[in-house]
Short mmCIF file of C-alpha atoms in Angstrom, two decimals:
data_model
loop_
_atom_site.label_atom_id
_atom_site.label_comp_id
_atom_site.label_asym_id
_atom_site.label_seq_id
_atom_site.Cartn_x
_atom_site.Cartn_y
_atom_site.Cartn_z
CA UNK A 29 65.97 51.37 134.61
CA UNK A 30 67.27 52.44 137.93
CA UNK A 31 65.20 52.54 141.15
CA UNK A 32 67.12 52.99 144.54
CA UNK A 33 64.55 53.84 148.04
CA UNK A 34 66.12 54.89 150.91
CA UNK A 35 64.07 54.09 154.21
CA UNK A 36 65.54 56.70 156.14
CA UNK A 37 65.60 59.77 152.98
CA UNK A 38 67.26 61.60 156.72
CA UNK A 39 69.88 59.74 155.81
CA UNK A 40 70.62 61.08 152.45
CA UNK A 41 70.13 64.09 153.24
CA UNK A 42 72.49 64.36 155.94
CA UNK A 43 75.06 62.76 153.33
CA UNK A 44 74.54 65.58 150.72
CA UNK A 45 74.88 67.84 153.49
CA UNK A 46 78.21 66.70 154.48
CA UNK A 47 79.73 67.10 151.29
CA UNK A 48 78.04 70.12 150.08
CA UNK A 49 81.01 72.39 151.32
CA UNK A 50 83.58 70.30 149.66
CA UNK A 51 82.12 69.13 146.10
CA UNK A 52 80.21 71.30 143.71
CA UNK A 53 79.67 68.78 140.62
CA UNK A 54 79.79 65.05 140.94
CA UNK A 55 78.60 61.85 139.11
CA UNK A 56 76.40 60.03 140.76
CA UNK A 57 77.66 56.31 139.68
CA UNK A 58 74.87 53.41 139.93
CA UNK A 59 74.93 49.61 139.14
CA UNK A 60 74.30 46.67 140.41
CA UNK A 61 76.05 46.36 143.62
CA UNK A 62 74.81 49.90 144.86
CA UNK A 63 75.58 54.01 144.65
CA UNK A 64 78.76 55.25 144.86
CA UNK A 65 80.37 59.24 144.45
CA UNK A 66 83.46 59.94 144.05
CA UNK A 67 84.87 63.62 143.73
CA UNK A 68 87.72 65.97 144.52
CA UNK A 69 87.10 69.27 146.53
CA UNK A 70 87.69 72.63 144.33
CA UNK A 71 91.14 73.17 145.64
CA UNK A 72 91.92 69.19 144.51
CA UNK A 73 93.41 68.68 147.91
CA UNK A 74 90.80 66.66 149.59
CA UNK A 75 88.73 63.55 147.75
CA UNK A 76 85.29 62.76 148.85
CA UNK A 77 83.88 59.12 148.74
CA UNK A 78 80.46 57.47 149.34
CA UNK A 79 79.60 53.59 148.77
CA UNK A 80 76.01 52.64 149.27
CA UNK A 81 75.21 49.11 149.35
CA UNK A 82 72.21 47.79 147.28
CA UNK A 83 71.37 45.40 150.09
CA UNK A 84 70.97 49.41 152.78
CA UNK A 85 67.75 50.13 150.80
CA UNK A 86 64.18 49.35 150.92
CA UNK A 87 64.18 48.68 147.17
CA UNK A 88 67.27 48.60 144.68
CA UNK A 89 66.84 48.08 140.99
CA UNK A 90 69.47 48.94 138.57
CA UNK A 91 69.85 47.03 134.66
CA UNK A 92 72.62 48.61 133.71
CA UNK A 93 75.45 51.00 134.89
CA UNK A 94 74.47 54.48 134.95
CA UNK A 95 76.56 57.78 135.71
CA UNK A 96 74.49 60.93 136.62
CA UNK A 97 76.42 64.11 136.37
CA UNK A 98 74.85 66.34 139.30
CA UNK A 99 75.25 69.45 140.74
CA UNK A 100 75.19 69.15 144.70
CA UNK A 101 73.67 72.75 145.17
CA UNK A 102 70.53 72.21 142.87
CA UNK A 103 70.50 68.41 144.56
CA UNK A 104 70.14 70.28 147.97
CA UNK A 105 67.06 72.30 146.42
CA UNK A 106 65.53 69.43 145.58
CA UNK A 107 65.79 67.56 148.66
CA UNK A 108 65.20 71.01 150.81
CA UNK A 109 61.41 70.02 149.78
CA UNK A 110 61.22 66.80 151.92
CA UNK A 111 61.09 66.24 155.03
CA UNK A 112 63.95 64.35 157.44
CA UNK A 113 61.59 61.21 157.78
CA UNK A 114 60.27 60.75 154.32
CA UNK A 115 61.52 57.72 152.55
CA UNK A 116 63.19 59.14 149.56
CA UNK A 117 63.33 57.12 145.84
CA UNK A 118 65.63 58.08 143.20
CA UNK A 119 64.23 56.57 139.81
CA UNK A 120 65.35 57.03 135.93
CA UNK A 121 63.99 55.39 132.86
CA UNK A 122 66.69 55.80 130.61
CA UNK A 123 70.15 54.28 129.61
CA UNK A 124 71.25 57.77 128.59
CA UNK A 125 69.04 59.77 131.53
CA UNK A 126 68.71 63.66 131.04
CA UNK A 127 67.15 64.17 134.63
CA UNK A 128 66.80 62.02 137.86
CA UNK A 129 63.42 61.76 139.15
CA UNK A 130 62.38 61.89 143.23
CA UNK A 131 59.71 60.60 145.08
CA UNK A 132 58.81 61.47 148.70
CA UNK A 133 57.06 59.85 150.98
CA UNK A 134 55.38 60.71 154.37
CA UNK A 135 52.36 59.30 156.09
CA UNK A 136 50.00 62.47 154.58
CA UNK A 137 51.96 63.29 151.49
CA UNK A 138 53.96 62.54 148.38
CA UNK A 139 55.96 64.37 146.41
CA UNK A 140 57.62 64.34 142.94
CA UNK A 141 60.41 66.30 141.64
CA UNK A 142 62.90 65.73 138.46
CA UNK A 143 66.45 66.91 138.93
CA UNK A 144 68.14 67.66 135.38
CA UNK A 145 71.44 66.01 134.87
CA UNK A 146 74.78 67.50 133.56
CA UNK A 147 77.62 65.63 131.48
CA UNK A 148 80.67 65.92 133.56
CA UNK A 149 83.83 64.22 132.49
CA UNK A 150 85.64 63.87 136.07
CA UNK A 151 88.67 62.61 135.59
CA UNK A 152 88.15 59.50 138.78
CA UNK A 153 91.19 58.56 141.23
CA UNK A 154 92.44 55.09 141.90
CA UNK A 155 92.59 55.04 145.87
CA UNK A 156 94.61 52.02 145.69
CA UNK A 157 93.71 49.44 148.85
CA UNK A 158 96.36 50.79 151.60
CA UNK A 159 97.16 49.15 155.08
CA UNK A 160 97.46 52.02 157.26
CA UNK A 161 100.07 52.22 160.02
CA UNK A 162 98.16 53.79 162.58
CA UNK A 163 94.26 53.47 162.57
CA UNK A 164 91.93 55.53 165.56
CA UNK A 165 88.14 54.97 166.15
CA UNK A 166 86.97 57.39 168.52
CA UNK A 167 83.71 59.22 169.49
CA UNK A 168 82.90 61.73 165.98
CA UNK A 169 81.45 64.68 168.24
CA UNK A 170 84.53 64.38 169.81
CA UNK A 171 86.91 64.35 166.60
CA UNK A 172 84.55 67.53 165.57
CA UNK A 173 84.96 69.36 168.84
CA UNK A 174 88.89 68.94 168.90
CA UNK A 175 88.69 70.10 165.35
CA UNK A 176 87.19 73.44 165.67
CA UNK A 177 88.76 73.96 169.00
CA UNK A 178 91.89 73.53 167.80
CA UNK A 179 91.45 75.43 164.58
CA UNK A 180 90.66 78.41 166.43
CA UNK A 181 93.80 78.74 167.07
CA UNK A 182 95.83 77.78 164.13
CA UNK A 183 94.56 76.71 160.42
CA UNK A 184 97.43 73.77 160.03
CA UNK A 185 96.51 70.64 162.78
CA UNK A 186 99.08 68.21 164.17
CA UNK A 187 98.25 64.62 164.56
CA UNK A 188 100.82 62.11 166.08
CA UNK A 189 99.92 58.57 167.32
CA UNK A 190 101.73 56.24 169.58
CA UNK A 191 100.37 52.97 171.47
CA UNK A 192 98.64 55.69 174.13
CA UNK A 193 96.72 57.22 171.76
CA UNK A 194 96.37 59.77 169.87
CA UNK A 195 97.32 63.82 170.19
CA UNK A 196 96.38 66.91 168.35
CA UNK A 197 98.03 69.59 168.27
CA UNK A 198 98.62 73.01 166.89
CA UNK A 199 100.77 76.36 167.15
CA UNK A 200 99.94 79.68 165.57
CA UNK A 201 101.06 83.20 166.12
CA UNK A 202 98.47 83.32 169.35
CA UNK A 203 100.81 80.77 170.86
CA UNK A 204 100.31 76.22 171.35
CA UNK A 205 98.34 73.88 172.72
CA UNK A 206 97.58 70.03 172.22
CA UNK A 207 95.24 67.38 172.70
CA UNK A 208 95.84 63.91 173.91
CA UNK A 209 92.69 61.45 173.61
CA UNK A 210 93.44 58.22 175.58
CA UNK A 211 92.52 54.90 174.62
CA UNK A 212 89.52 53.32 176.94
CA UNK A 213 87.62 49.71 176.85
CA UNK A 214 84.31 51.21 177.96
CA UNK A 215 81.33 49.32 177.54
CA UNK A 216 79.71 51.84 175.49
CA UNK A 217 80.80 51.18 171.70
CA UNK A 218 79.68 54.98 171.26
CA UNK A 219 82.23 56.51 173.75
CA UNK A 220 85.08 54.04 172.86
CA UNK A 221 88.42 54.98 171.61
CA UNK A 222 90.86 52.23 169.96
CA UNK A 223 94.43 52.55 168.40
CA UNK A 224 96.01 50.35 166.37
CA UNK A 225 99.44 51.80 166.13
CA UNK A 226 101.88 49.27 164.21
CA UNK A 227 104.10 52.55 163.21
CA UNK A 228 103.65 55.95 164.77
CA UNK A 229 102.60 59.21 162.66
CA UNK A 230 102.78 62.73 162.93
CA UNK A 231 101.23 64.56 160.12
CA UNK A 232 100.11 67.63 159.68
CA UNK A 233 96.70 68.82 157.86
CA UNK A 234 94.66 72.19 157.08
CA UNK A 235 91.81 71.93 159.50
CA UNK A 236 89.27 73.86 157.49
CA UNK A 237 88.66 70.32 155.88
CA UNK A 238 87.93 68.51 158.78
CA UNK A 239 86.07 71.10 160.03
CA UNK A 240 83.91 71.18 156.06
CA UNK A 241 83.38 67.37 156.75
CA UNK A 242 82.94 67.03 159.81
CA UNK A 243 78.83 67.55 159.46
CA UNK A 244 79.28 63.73 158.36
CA UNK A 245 79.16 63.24 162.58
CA UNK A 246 75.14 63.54 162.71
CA UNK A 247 75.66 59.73 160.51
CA UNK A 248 77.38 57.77 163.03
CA UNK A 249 78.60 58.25 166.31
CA UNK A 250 81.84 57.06 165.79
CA UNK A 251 84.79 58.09 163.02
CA UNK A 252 87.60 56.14 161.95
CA UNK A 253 90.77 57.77 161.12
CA UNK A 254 93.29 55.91 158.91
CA UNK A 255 97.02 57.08 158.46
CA UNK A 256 100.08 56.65 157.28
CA UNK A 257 103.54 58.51 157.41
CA UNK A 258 103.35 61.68 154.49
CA UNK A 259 100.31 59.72 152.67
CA UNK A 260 96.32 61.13 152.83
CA UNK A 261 94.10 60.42 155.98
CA UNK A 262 91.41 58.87 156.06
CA UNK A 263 88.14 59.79 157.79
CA UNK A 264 85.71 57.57 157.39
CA UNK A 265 82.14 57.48 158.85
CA UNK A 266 80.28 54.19 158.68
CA UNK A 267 76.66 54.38 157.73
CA UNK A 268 74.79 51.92 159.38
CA UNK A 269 73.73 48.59 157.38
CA UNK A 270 74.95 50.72 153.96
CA UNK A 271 78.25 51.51 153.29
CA UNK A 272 80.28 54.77 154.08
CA UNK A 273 81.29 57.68 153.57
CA UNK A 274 85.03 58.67 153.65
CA UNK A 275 87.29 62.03 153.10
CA UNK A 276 91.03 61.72 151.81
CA UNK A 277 92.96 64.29 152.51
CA UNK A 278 96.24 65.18 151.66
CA UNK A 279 98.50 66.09 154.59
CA UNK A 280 100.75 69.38 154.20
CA UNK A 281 104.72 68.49 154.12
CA UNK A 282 107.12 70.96 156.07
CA UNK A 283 109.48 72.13 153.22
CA UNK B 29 103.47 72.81 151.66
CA UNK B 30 100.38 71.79 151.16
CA UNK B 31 99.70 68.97 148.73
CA UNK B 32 97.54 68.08 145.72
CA UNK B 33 95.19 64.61 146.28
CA UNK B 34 96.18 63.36 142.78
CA UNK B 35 100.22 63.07 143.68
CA UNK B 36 98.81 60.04 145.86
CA UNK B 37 96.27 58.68 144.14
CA UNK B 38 96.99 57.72 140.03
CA UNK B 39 93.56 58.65 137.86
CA UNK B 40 92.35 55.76 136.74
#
């Protein structure tokens, strides 16, 4: 038996949306100590991973371990028919479930809807714990803007860091240009950007993947990018008293 | 070049 309510169903949907463009099937793991997703993009280049706390929801129940092969595209259907403040409940009754049932909830309505399950055997990565060498928290609309600036002009993005900060940077056929975000203590934990540089970086990534993930922004106001020399990135996005929600992505190595 | 996710990460 497995019972999970989300408060804030918003917030689940804004999740699915984030990774719709990257992940097509995934399982849906659930036990005792909360959700979590793990799954590689079509072109196996990027991995996508959620962890949802049990202790984020408004009611968590779950006996035993469960894996729910889903497809994100019907999921979207489903949760197309509720609205952005419902509270949202996933439920199954079975070990073995064939289908994963939905309950919505507004002040003047509830709805029910049953999802069918697939069987998908995915084989699942071991991100190993890593300490980064160069870790950036800054605004996410900002991250976002830079992104799709930037990848106007050229599909492969530059990122180097030093104790300053942290530059972007790109050059295509059209010609250059670069982006230096500078650290600042403001006051407002929203606007802030941080560096903690032990080594410096400069990678290089496609920047249609930031640009796919990068709806993740409308869940929290700031992102976290994690790096090391010629190893993934990390973007994570923290969601609020639940877990988060992070994108590996495999950086592109000049031959 | 760009790379694959599994070089970095071993499946478990």
């Amino acid at each position: 038996m497995f019972e999970a309510k989300f408060e804030d169903g918003g917030l689940f949907k804004k999740i699915v949306e984030a990774i719709k463009e990257l992940v097509k099937n995934v399982n849906l793991e659930a036990n005792g100590t909360g959700i979590s997703l793990q799954a590689m993009d079509t072109s196996h280049v990027a991995l996508v991973a959620l962890q949802l706390n049990e202790k984020g929801f408004k009611k968590y129940r779950c006996e035993k371990s469960l894996t729910m092969g889903l497809s994100i595209e019907n999921l979207q259907k489903i949760l197309k028919c509720s609205g952005n403040d419902d509270q949202i409940t996933l439920r199954t009754q079975d070990e073995e479930p064939t289908t994963l049932s939905f309950t919505f909830e507004s002040k003047n309505r509830i709805s029910e809807f049953q999802l069918n399950l697939m069987s998908l055997d995915q084989e699942q990565l071991g991100v190993p714990d890593t300490e980064y060498s160069s870790v950036v928290r800054m605004p996410s609309n900002e991250f976002t803007k830079i992104c799709r600036e930037l990848g106007n002009i050229n599909e492969a993005i530059g990122i180097e860091t030093s104790k300053e900060g942290i530059k972007f940077y790109v050059k295509g056929d059209i010609g250059e240009g670069q982006v230096s975000v500078k650290i600042n203590d403001t006051e407002k934990p929203e606007e802030r950007v941080e560096c903690e540089v032990d080594e410096p970086v400069n990678l290089s990534f496609a920047v249609r993947y930031f640009n796919l993930f990068n709806k993740a922004s409308a869940l929290s106001s700031q992102v976290i990018l994690s790096m090391s020399q010629d190893q993934p990135l990390v973007i994570e996005y923290i969601i609020e008293e639940m877990g988060s929600l992070k994108l590996y992505l495999a950086p592109k190595i000049n031959d | 070049m760009q790379k694959k996710i599994a070089s970095f990460f071993k499946s478990s």
